[in-house]
GROMACS .gro file of C-alpha atoms in nm:
model
   82
    1GLY     CA    1   0.601   0.414  -1.226
    2LEU     CA    2   0.763   0.449  -0.865
    3GLU     CA    3   1.104   0.412  -0.799
    4GLN     CA    4   1.257   0.213  -0.526
    5GLY     CA    5   1.229   0.403  -0.178
    6GLU     CA    6   0.927   0.603  -0.294
    7GLY     CA    7   0.568   0.554  -0.235
    8LEU     CA    8   0.228   0.733  -0.317
    9LEU     CA    9  -0.004   0.791   0.008
   10ILE     CA   10  -0.382   0.801  -0.047
   11VAL     CA   11  -0.565   0.970   0.219
   12PRO     CA   12  -0.837   0.897   0.308
   13SER     CA   13  -0.856   0.544   0.178
   14ARG     CA   14  -1.011   0.205   0.301
   15GLY     CA   15  -0.886   0.013  -0.026
   16ILE     CA   16  -0.775   0.081  -0.359
   17HIS     CA   17  -0.843  -0.048  -0.725
   18MET     CA   18  -0.584  -0.075  -1.007
   19TRP     CA   19  -0.830   0.003  -1.294
   20GLY     CA   20  -0.660   0.192  -1.564
   21MET     CA   21  -0.303   0.122  -1.417
   22ARG     CA   22  -0.042  -0.038  -1.636
   23PHE     CA   23   0.194  -0.186  -1.407
   24PRO     CA   24   0.164  -0.379  -1.073
   25LEU     CA   25   0.229  -0.223  -0.727
   26ASP     CA   26   0.270  -0.366  -0.355
   27VAL     CA   27  -0.013  -0.190  -0.156
   28LEU     CA   28  -0.025  -0.167   0.231
   29LEU     CA   29  -0.343  -0.057   0.411
   30LEU     CA   30  -0.289   0.130   0.724
   31ASP     CA   31  -0.505   0.272   1.010
   32GLU     CA   32  -0.481   0.613   1.199
   33GLU     CA   33  -0.163   0.508   1.367
   34ARG     CA   34   0.000   0.383   1.049
   35ARG     CA   35  -0.015   0.027   1.160
   36VAL     CA   36  -0.050  -0.229   0.876
   37LYS     CA   37  -0.386  -0.389   0.860
   38ALA     CA   38  -0.339  -0.543   0.542
   39LEU     CA   39  -0.071  -0.633   0.287
   40HIS     CA   40  -0.130  -0.695  -0.096
   41PRO     CA   41   0.188  -0.771  -0.267
   42GLY     CA   42   0.196  -0.750  -0.635
   43ILE     CA   43  -0.160  -0.629  -0.699
   44ALA     CA   44  -0.190  -0.632  -1.095
   45PRO     CA   45  -0.380  -0.389  -1.324
   46GLY     CA   46  -0.734  -0.429  -1.296
   47GLU     CA   47  -0.746  -0.582  -0.953
   48ALA     CA   48  -0.876  -0.439  -0.611
   49THR     CA   49  -0.799  -0.471  -0.261
   50GLY     CA   50  -1.134  -0.439  -0.145
   51PHE     CA   51  -1.224  -0.250   0.154
   52VAL     CA   52  -1.092  -0.315   0.521
   53LYS     CA   53  -1.241  -0.184   0.831
   54GLY     CA   54  -1.040   0.063   1.024
   55VAL     CA   55  -0.824   0.136   0.769
   56ARG     CA   56  -0.740   0.527   0.700
   57TYR     CA   57  -0.436   0.525   0.446
   58ALA     CA   58  -0.345   0.321   0.137
   59LEU     CA   59   0.026   0.320   0.063
   60GLU     CA   60   0.135   0.220  -0.291
   61VAL     CA   61   0.488   0.110  -0.343
   62PRO     CA   62   0.694  -0.079  -0.601
   63VAL     CA   63   0.641  -0.435  -0.635
   64GLY     CA   64   0.883  -0.620  -0.411
   65THR     CA   65   0.904  -0.367  -0.142
   66ILE     CA   66   0.680  -0.572   0.095
   67GLU     CA   67   0.916  -0.856   0.068
   68ALA     CA   68   1.244  -0.690   0.084
   69THR     CA   69   1.151  -0.481   0.391
   70GLY     CA   70   0.991  -0.781   0.575
   71THR     CA   71   0.688  -0.576   0.659
   72ARG     CA   72   0.419  -0.756   0.829
   73GLU     CA   73   0.058  -0.719   0.951
   74GLY     CA   74   0.070  -0.519   1.279
   75ASP     CA   75   0.411  -0.316   1.195
   76ILE     CA   76   0.380   0.052   1.240
   77LEU     CA   77   0.547   0.237   0.963
   78GLU     CA   78   0.726   0.574   0.967
   79TRP     CA   79   0.813   0.783   0.649
   80GLU     CA   80   0.962   1.097   0.527
   81THR     CA   81   0.773   1.332   0.319
   82ALA     CA   82   0.935   1.492  -0.013
   0.00000   0.00000   0.00000
């Protein structure tokens, strides 16, 4: 699983599925400018986000990250790479 403060960036992506996963995740769908287009907190194994027009990235983070950070649609995200 992902630790707090970690994430998996999927590029390119307009949405994701959780088929074959063993744990839930928070998923943020972002446009080219890293603007949040859609939030999917606590997506469970077997579920999917569906596709969202204008999305370029999917960011998978530990469950509870969206709530803990107060992230909202329209926010622009910044991150550091490891």
